[in-house]
Short mmCIF file of C-alpha atoms and ligand atoms in Angstrom, two decimals:
data_model
loop_
_atom_site.label_atom_id
_atom_site.label_comp_id
_atom_site.label_asym_id
_atom_site.label_seq_id
_atom_site.Cartn_x
_atom_site.Cartn_y
_atom_site.Cartn_z
CA MET A 1 99.04 149.73 79.28
CA SER A 2 100.50 148.98 82.30
CA LYS A 3 99.51 151.11 85.44
CA LYS A 4 102.89 152.93 85.28
CA ALA A 5 102.18 153.86 82.01
CA THR A 6 98.97 157.08 83.26
CA ASN A 7 100.96 157.96 85.75
CA GLN A 8 102.12 161.93 86.17
CA LEU A 9 105.70 163.00 85.05
CA GLN A 10 105.29 165.89 88.28
CA ASP A 11 103.94 162.86 90.51
CA LEU A 12 106.69 160.36 89.98
CA GLN A 13 109.58 161.11 92.83
CA TYR A 14 112.22 159.51 94.07
CA PHE A 15 114.08 160.65 96.56
CA GLY A 16 118.15 160.21 97.76
CA GLU A 17 119.53 158.54 100.18
CA PHE A 18 119.69 160.35 102.89
CA GLY A 19 116.35 162.31 102.38
CA GLY A 20 117.36 164.31 99.34
CA ILE A 21 114.90 165.77 97.02
CA ASN A 22 116.57 164.57 94.22
CA PRO A 23 117.61 161.09 94.11
CA SER A 24 120.96 160.22 94.97
CA ILE A 25 123.20 159.61 91.82
CA SER A 26 124.95 155.62 91.61
CA ASP A 27 127.84 156.40 90.96
CA SER A 28 129.47 152.88 90.00
CA SER A 29 130.27 151.16 87.28
CA THR A 30 129.45 147.25 88.92
CA TYR A 31 127.35 146.65 92.16
CA THR A 32 127.70 143.70 94.45
CA PHE A 33 125.48 141.20 95.31
CA LEU A 34 125.32 138.64 99.06
CA SER A 35 124.26 135.21 96.98
CA ALA A 36 126.03 134.13 93.51
CA LYS A 37 121.99 132.58 92.89
CA THR A 38 121.04 136.46 92.16
CA MET A 39 124.31 136.99 90.60
CA PHE A 40 122.75 134.63 88.21
CA ASP A 41 119.71 135.01 88.02
CA THR A 42 120.10 138.94 87.36
CA PHE A 43 122.20 137.46 84.63
CA GLU A 44 118.50 136.02 83.21
CA GLY A 45 117.48 138.15 83.50
CA ASN A 46 114.98 137.60 86.26
CA THR A 47 115.11 139.88 88.81
CA GLU A 48 113.64 143.02 89.18
CA GLY A 49 115.20 145.52 91.31
CA CYS A 50 118.87 143.91 90.23
CA TYR A 51 122.02 145.95 88.84
CA LEU A 52 124.72 143.96 87.89
CA TYR A 53 126.47 146.56 85.31
CA SER A 54 125.91 150.05 84.40
CA ARG A 55 126.20 148.92 81.14
CA HIS A 56 122.59 146.98 81.37
CA SER A 57 121.03 149.54 83.28
CA SER A 58 122.03 152.35 86.82
CA PRO A 59 119.52 153.42 89.10
CA SER A 60 120.41 157.64 87.77
CA ASN A 61 119.31 155.26 83.98
CA LEU A 62 115.86 153.86 85.24
CA TYR A 63 114.44 157.05 87.07
CA LEU A 64 115.34 159.49 83.43
CA GLY A 65 113.71 155.83 81.69
CA GLU A 66 110.24 156.31 84.14
CA ALA A 67 109.71 159.61 83.58
CA LEU A 68 110.81 159.68 79.89
CA ALA A 69 107.69 156.68 80.00
CA ALA A 70 106.05 158.94 81.35
CA LEU A 71 106.14 161.74 80.06
CA GLU A 72 105.31 159.51 76.40
CA GLY A 73 102.89 157.33 78.20
CA THR A 74 104.41 154.01 77.27
CA GLU A 75 105.11 151.24 79.64
CA THR A 76 109.06 151.77 80.58
CA ALA A 77 111.96 153.12 77.93
CA ASN A 78 116.20 153.58 78.00
CA VAL A 79 118.10 156.04 77.73
CA TYR A 80 121.09 155.82 76.09
CA ALA A 81 124.72 158.51 75.34
CA SER A 82 123.00 160.14 71.93
CA GLY A 83 119.84 159.86 70.28
CA MET A 84 121.55 158.49 67.02
CA GLY A 85 122.72 155.00 69.64
CA ALA A 86 118.78 155.37 70.29
CA ILE A 87 117.74 155.33 66.91
CA SER A 88 120.39 152.51 65.43
CA SER A 89 119.56 150.28 68.39
CA VAL A 90 116.16 150.15 67.33
CA ILE A 91 116.78 149.90 63.68
CA MET A 92 118.82 147.22 64.45
CA GLN A 93 116.76 145.14 66.59
CA LEU A 94 113.62 145.41 64.60
CA CYS A 95 116.04 144.35 61.27
CA ASP A 96 118.09 141.39 59.58
CA ALA A 97 120.20 141.26 57.48
CA GLY A 98 118.16 141.81 53.77
CA ASP A 99 114.92 143.23 55.78
CA HIS A 100 113.70 146.97 54.63
CA VAL A 101 112.16 149.87 56.89
CA VAL A 102 109.49 152.85 55.07
CA SER A 103 110.64 155.84 56.13
CA SER A 104 109.90 158.82 55.77
CA ARG A 105 112.30 160.85 53.45
CA THR A 106 112.57 164.25 55.68
CA ILE A 107 114.36 162.90 58.44
CA TYR A 108 116.92 163.91 60.15
CA GLY A 109 120.99 163.49 58.39
CA GLY A 110 122.49 160.68 60.50
CA THR A 111 119.42 158.85 61.16
CA TYR A 112 119.87 159.64 56.90
CA ALA A 113 123.25 158.78 56.80
CA PHE A 114 122.30 155.43 59.16
CA LEU A 115 119.66 154.07 56.52
CA LYS A 116 120.72 154.89 53.77
CA ASN A 117 124.29 153.62 54.40
CA PHE A 118 125.44 151.99 56.66
CA VAL A 119 123.15 149.31 56.69
CA LYS A 120 124.01 148.21 54.09
CA LYS A 121 126.57 145.79 55.37
CA PHE A 122 123.32 143.85 56.38
CA ALA A 123 122.14 144.75 52.82
CA ILE A 124 118.67 146.13 55.50
CA ASP A 125 117.02 148.73 52.35
CA THR A 126 115.37 152.18 52.69
CA SER A 127 112.45 153.41 50.95
CA PHE A 128 112.12 157.15 51.80
CA VAL A 129 109.06 158.62 50.70
CA ASP A 130 106.47 161.42 50.70
CA ASN A 131 104.70 160.04 54.59
CA THR A 132 101.93 162.62 54.25
CA SER A 133 101.25 160.80 51.53
CA LEU A 134 99.67 157.41 52.71
CA GLU A 135 98.91 155.72 49.19
CA VAL A 136 102.95 156.33 48.99
CA VAL A 137 103.64 154.34 52.31
CA GLU A 138 101.56 151.73 51.69
CA LYS A 139 102.42 151.45 48.29
CA SER A 140 106.47 150.89 49.47
CA ILE A 141 105.13 148.23 52.46
CA ASN A 142 106.65 144.36 51.32
CA SER A 143 107.64 141.63 52.86
CA ARG A 144 110.39 142.71 53.80
CA THR A 145 109.81 145.54 55.50
CA ARG A 146 110.00 144.98 59.87
CA MET A 147 108.98 148.60 60.51
CA ILE A 148 107.36 152.90 58.95
CA TYR A 149 110.07 155.20 60.42
CA CYS A 150 109.18 159.22 60.81
CA GLU A 151 109.43 162.06 63.10
CA SER A 152 106.83 163.44 63.97
CA VAL A 153 107.95 166.92 63.00
CA SER A 154 110.54 166.19 60.51
CA ASN A 155 114.44 167.47 60.35
CA PRO A 156 113.84 170.36 58.72
CA LEU A 157 111.81 170.45 56.92
CA LEU A 158 109.44 170.53 59.44
CA GLU A 159 106.17 168.21 57.82
CA VAL A 160 104.29 167.22 59.92
CA ALA A 161 103.64 162.78 59.92
CA ASP A 162 99.75 162.23 60.82
CA ILE A 163 100.86 159.82 63.04
CA LYS A 164 97.38 157.94 63.68
CA ALA A 165 96.78 157.48 60.03
CA LEU A 166 100.41 156.06 59.90
CA ALA A 167 100.26 154.35 62.94
CA LYS A 168 96.98 152.13 61.55
CA LEU A 169 98.22 151.12 58.32
CA ALA A 170 101.77 150.25 60.14
CA LYS A 171 98.68 147.89 62.13
CA LYS A 172 97.40 146.29 58.29
CA TYR A 173 100.44 144.95 58.47
CA ASN A 174 101.47 144.15 61.40
CA ILE A 175 104.70 146.10 61.83
CA PRO A 176 105.64 148.60 63.96
CA LEU A 177 105.18 152.30 63.81
CA VAL A 178 109.12 154.12 65.03
CA VAL A 179 108.15 157.66 65.65
CA ASP A 180 111.15 159.85 66.33
CA ASN A 181 109.44 163.03 68.65
CA THR A 182 112.71 164.87 69.50
CA PHE A 183 110.75 168.96 67.85
CA SER A 184 107.68 168.47 69.45
CA PRO A 185 107.83 166.93 73.49
CA LEU A 186 104.38 167.53 74.98
CA SER A 187 103.45 169.29 71.66
CA ILE A 188 102.87 165.53 70.57
CA ALA A 189 102.44 162.76 72.16
CA PRO A 190 102.84 159.71 69.76
CA ALA A 191 102.69 156.32 71.35
CA LYS A 192 99.25 158.48 72.69
CA LEU A 193 98.35 158.32 68.28
CA GLY A 194 99.63 154.25 68.34
CA ALA A 195 102.81 154.38 67.65
CA ASP A 196 104.18 151.41 68.59
CA VAL A 197 108.51 153.33 70.01
CA VAL A 198 108.84 156.98 70.64
CA ILE A 199 112.64 157.92 69.96
CA HIS A 200 113.90 160.70 71.33
CA SER A 201 117.42 162.77 71.72
CA LEU A 202 117.17 164.34 74.74
CA THR A 203 120.50 166.28 73.53
CA LYS A 204 117.99 168.93 72.15
CA PHE A 205 114.08 170.58 74.05
CA ILE A 206 114.12 167.30 76.77
CA ASN A 207 117.65 168.07 78.08
CA GLY A 208 117.42 171.84 77.33
CA THR A 209 121.08 173.10 77.83
CA SER A 210 123.20 172.25 75.28
CA ASP A 211 125.27 170.75 77.49
CA CYS A 212 125.92 167.25 76.38
CA VAL A 213 124.33 164.65 73.78
CA ALA A 214 121.96 161.66 75.09
CA GLY A 215 118.39 159.68 73.82
CA ALA A 216 115.77 157.46 74.59
CA VAL A 217 113.79 154.51 74.06
CA CYS A 218 109.93 154.98 74.94
CA GLY A 219 108.69 151.51 74.33
CA THR A 220 106.23 148.13 75.97
CA THR A 221 108.31 146.61 78.84
CA GLU A 222 109.17 143.76 76.19
CA PHE A 223 110.22 145.61 73.45
CA CYS A 224 113.14 147.93 75.83
CA LEU A 225 113.96 144.28 77.98
CA SER A 226 114.71 143.58 74.22
CA LEU A 227 116.98 146.70 73.39
CA LYS A 228 118.74 145.82 76.93
CA ASP A 229 119.25 141.42 76.98
CA VAL A 230 122.99 140.29 76.74
CA ASN A 231 122.80 138.40 74.44
CA ASN A 232 120.96 139.58 71.53
CA GLY A 233 119.90 143.23 73.35
CA ALA A 234 120.87 146.29 70.53
CA GLY A 235 121.69 148.56 72.46
CA MET A 236 123.37 146.24 75.42
CA LEU A 237 126.13 145.27 73.09
CA PHE A 238 126.55 148.19 70.98
CA GLY A 239 126.54 149.62 74.41
CA SER A 240 125.93 152.97 74.28
CA THR A 241 125.34 153.87 77.60
CA LEU A 242 124.43 157.10 78.87
CA ASP A 243 126.76 157.84 81.67
CA SER A 244 124.45 158.38 85.70
CA LEU A 245 126.10 161.84 86.45
CA ARG A 246 124.30 162.69 82.69
CA ALA A 247 121.60 161.16 82.71
CA ALA A 248 120.53 162.54 86.61
CA SER A 249 120.98 165.67 85.17
CA ILE A 250 119.41 165.25 82.27
CA LEU A 251 116.70 164.57 85.28
CA LYS A 252 116.71 167.70 86.31
CA ASN A 253 115.91 169.47 83.19
CA LEU A 254 113.20 167.62 82.36
CA ARG A 255 111.12 169.13 85.30
CA THR A 256 111.36 172.49 83.96
CA LEU A 257 110.24 171.22 80.09
CA HIS A 258 106.68 172.56 80.47
CA ILE A 259 107.33 175.87 80.85
CA ARG A 260 110.08 175.76 78.64
CA MET A 261 107.90 173.98 75.45
CA GLN A 262 106.06 176.72 76.14
CA LYS A 263 107.99 180.07 76.13
CA HIS A 264 109.77 178.73 72.95
CA SER A 265 106.49 177.70 70.94
CA GLN A 266 104.82 181.34 71.80
CA ASN A 267 108.25 183.10 70.77
CA ALA A 268 108.61 181.59 67.50
CA MET A 269 104.18 181.44 66.94
CA TYR A 270 105.22 185.52 67.10
CA LEU A 271 107.52 185.73 64.62
CA ALA A 272 106.52 183.21 62.44
CA GLN A 273 103.48 185.61 61.89
CA LYS A 274 105.18 188.23 62.01
CA PHE A 275 107.16 187.56 59.06
CA GLU A 276 104.89 186.06 56.80
CA GLN A 277 103.16 188.88 57.58
CA ASP A 278 105.64 190.81 56.27
CA GLY A 279 105.93 189.17 53.21
CA PHE A 280 108.61 186.29 54.23
CA ARG A 281 108.75 182.50 53.35
CA VAL A 282 109.00 180.59 56.42
CA VAL A 283 107.34 177.33 57.81
CA TYR A 284 105.78 177.16 60.58
CA PRO A 285 103.82 174.40 61.77
CA GLY A 286 101.88 177.38 63.67
CA LEU A 287 100.78 178.79 59.68
CA LYS A 288 97.78 178.54 58.91
CA SER A 289 100.52 178.66 55.52
CA HIS A 290 102.07 174.68 56.64
CA SER A 291 100.51 171.91 54.61
CA GLY A 292 100.30 170.05 58.64
CA HIS A 293 98.59 173.07 60.15
CA GLU A 294 95.95 171.12 60.71
CA THR A 295 97.42 167.51 60.76
CA MET A 296 99.52 168.57 63.85
CA LYS A 297 96.21 170.77 65.44
CA ARG A 298 93.99 167.24 65.14
CA GLN A 299 96.64 165.27 67.24
CA MET A 300 98.71 167.66 69.15
CA ASN A 301 98.89 169.10 73.27
CA ALA A 302 97.72 172.88 72.73
CA ASP A 303 98.99 173.51 75.88
CA TYR A 304 102.63 173.53 73.97
CA GLY A 305 102.10 175.12 71.56
CA PHE A 306 103.83 174.38 67.50
CA GLY A 307 107.33 174.51 68.47
CA GLY A 308 110.65 176.51 68.79
CA LEU A 309 111.81 175.50 65.17
CA LEU A 310 110.66 177.75 62.27
CA THR A 311 112.52 177.99 58.87
CA MET A 312 112.55 181.30 56.36
CA ASP A 313 114.14 180.90 52.96
CA VAL A 314 115.45 184.54 52.08
CA SER A 315 117.12 183.00 48.32
CA SER A 316 120.61 182.48 48.41
CA LEU A 317 122.71 180.26 50.44
CA GLU A 318 125.24 184.08 50.15
CA LYS A 319 121.88 185.90 52.27
CA ALA A 320 121.50 183.00 54.60
CA ASN A 321 125.35 182.88 55.66
CA ALA A 322 125.53 186.76 55.61
CA LEU A 323 122.06 186.85 57.98
CA MET A 324 123.64 184.14 60.51
CA GLU A 325 126.59 186.31 60.83
CA LEU A 326 125.19 189.74 61.93
CA MET A 327 122.51 188.26 63.42
CA GLN A 328 125.64 186.01 65.94
CA THR A 329 127.43 189.62 65.53
CA GLU A 330 124.36 191.10 66.91
CA LYS A 331 123.90 188.89 69.96
CA ILE A 332 119.94 187.35 68.45
CA GLY A 333 122.01 184.20 68.84
CA TYR A 334 124.58 181.60 68.01
CA LEU A 335 125.31 180.61 64.45
CA ALA A 336 125.79 176.54 66.33
CA VAL A 337 123.49 173.23 64.59
CA SER A 338 121.06 171.55 67.40
CA LEU A 339 118.52 173.21 68.95
CA GLY A 340 116.68 173.78 72.75
CA PHE A 341 118.88 176.06 73.87
CA TYR A 342 117.75 178.73 75.44
CA LYS A 343 119.90 181.29 73.03
CA THR A 344 118.36 181.29 69.78
CA LEU A 345 120.94 178.59 67.17
CA PHE A 346 120.22 178.96 63.26
CA SER A 347 121.86 176.97 60.93
CA ALA A 348 121.50 176.42 57.17
CA PRO A 349 120.26 172.93 57.38
CA GLY A 350 121.72 172.91 53.70
CA THR A 351 125.11 172.70 54.48
CA SER A 352 124.70 171.12 57.65
CA THR A 353 122.60 169.24 59.43
CA SER A 354 121.10 168.17 56.28
CA SER A 355 124.95 168.19 53.86
CA GLU A 356 123.99 163.70 54.03
CA ILE A 357 121.48 164.17 51.93
CA PRO A 358 122.71 163.72 48.49
CA LEU A 359 121.96 167.63 46.69
CA GLU A 360 119.43 166.43 43.93
CA GLU A 361 117.02 164.90 47.46
CA GLN A 362 117.81 167.62 48.10
CA LYS A 363 116.56 169.54 46.22
CA GLU A 364 113.27 166.90 46.04
CA MET A 365 112.58 167.53 48.52
CA GLY A 366 112.35 171.14 48.76
CA LEU A 367 115.38 172.64 50.93
CA SER A 368 116.59 175.25 49.37
CA ASP A 369 120.44 176.80 49.55
CA GLY A 370 118.55 179.42 51.17
CA LEU A 371 116.89 177.89 53.83
CA ILE A 372 117.51 179.22 57.30
CA ARG A 373 116.87 177.26 60.40
CA PHE A 374 116.05 178.89 63.37
CA SER A 375 115.76 177.01 66.96
CA ILE A 376 114.05 179.63 68.66
CA GLY A 377 114.64 180.64 71.87
CA LEU A 378 113.53 181.34 75.16
CA ASP A 379 113.72 185.13 74.77
CA ASN A 380 111.86 187.45 77.43
CA ASP A 381 111.34 190.29 74.77
CA ILE A 382 110.62 188.82 71.34
CA LYS A 383 109.79 191.73 69.75
CA ARG A 384 112.19 193.82 70.52
CA THR A 385 114.54 190.21 68.90
CA TYR A 386 112.40 190.78 66.13
CA LYS A 387 112.84 194.11 65.50
CA MET A 388 116.95 193.18 65.87
CA ILE A 389 116.50 190.03 62.94
CA LYS A 390 114.66 192.48 60.76
CA ASN A 391 117.06 195.51 61.18
CA CYS A 392 120.23 192.97 59.93
CA MET A 393 118.23 192.68 57.25
CA LYS A 394 117.14 195.52 56.56
CA GLN A 395 121.26 195.98 56.56
CA LEU A 396 121.66 192.87 54.29
CA ASN A 397 119.26 194.37 51.96
CA ILE A 398 117.08 190.92 52.01
CA LYS A 399 113.55 191.65 50.61
CA PRO A 400 110.18 188.68 51.24
CA ASP A 401 110.10 188.74 47.74
CA MET A 402 113.04 187.14 47.33
CA VAL A 403 112.53 183.33 46.07
CA SER A 404 115.39 181.24 45.52
CA VAL A 405 115.25 179.22 42.45
C1 PLP B 501 119.65 165.80 66.69
C2 PLP B 501 118.97 165.27 66.07
C3 PLP B 501 118.75 163.61 66.71
C4 PLP B 501 120.54 162.72 66.92
O1 PLP B 501 120.16 163.12 68.32
P1 PLP B 501 122.02 163.01 68.93
O2 PLP B 501 122.06 163.33 70.63
O3 PLP B 501 122.75 163.94 68.26
O4 PLP B 501 122.63 161.94 68.58
C5 PLP B 501 118.35 162.57 66.01
N1 PLP B 501 116.39 163.26 65.86
C6 PLP B 501 116.64 164.27 65.35
C7 PLP B 501 115.43 165.22 65.08
C8 PLP B 501 117.51 165.10 66.08
O5 PLP B 501 117.16 166.36 65.42
#
């Protein structure tokens, strides 16, 4: 690992042009050169510290990239206009026509749709597997496989990937392990556990204010440069570049991520324990009853807890919808997709964020109709929130013994 990779996020300082305590925002799409030769060399990728055109890179995007590399412990990072911009670039960079991907079957709906449908154009096919079984993962690897893809904590079922074990398997077959770490920034550092590429939707916890979409790819300098290559780079040629103004605002928000993650995790843990004690079917990696609890404990940074996401099954889509509407009326949170906001967000993944996944497959992976996904907010008094949710359940006659069929 390079020296940069050992940088602490809080030690990274960038000053503004006039000594400002925040870096200046690069408000330009293009950059002047004093000599034509330098411009040519920059095109060829031979000049460090020179900027050419903002789709390639900009100072603001580089600052944010370096901060994310420090967060994940990778050599460097590229930032993108969305999480999907990052994910699609990585997949297309690593795969040629006719290649194969081994992916966890519980992944973000957009990623699922991309791997299942879109890449068919390039005759790329994907085996969607239960990645908690290493045997199953290994069996599905073939001579055309170009990567193992997973989420550290999966969307929406909160399955925990054993990253160390998957990384070892990937090494054995000389293919990269690509991990989407959107649900567990700070709690899990996939690169430190052996992952080759770490992806984020910055839209969620890292930005934390639900005011923009953005993404990142953290990895080796070689891989990140290949994504930016003017001739062959998927990032460069798809053009899903993050705007400098947004990169600057996300970097400022990133500075409070450690405090926010602690609070999200504390609040989620409190609610998960309470609802489980009440007899509800709660899925939260912090609960002993969770199948990935021990794996998570082994690979997490305990300071940041088990994350802000939990799911609860309230037996039917009708009950789930009624409860979400009432919780919104009672100002407990918003009926909205996405996650990582200061306010609690809830949605029924089967009919929203995972609706790309066919019903049959949803059933098979345990995505039931009555499932509500909660992204628990930064509530100051979580005991009060718990009582308010209980009250909503009581009004709707939602009881613990009801189970989805
Ligand atoms: C939201 C999300 C994405 C997609 O990110 P966008 O910023 O919406 O493009 C990818 N992976 C996970 C786990 C997500 O939650």
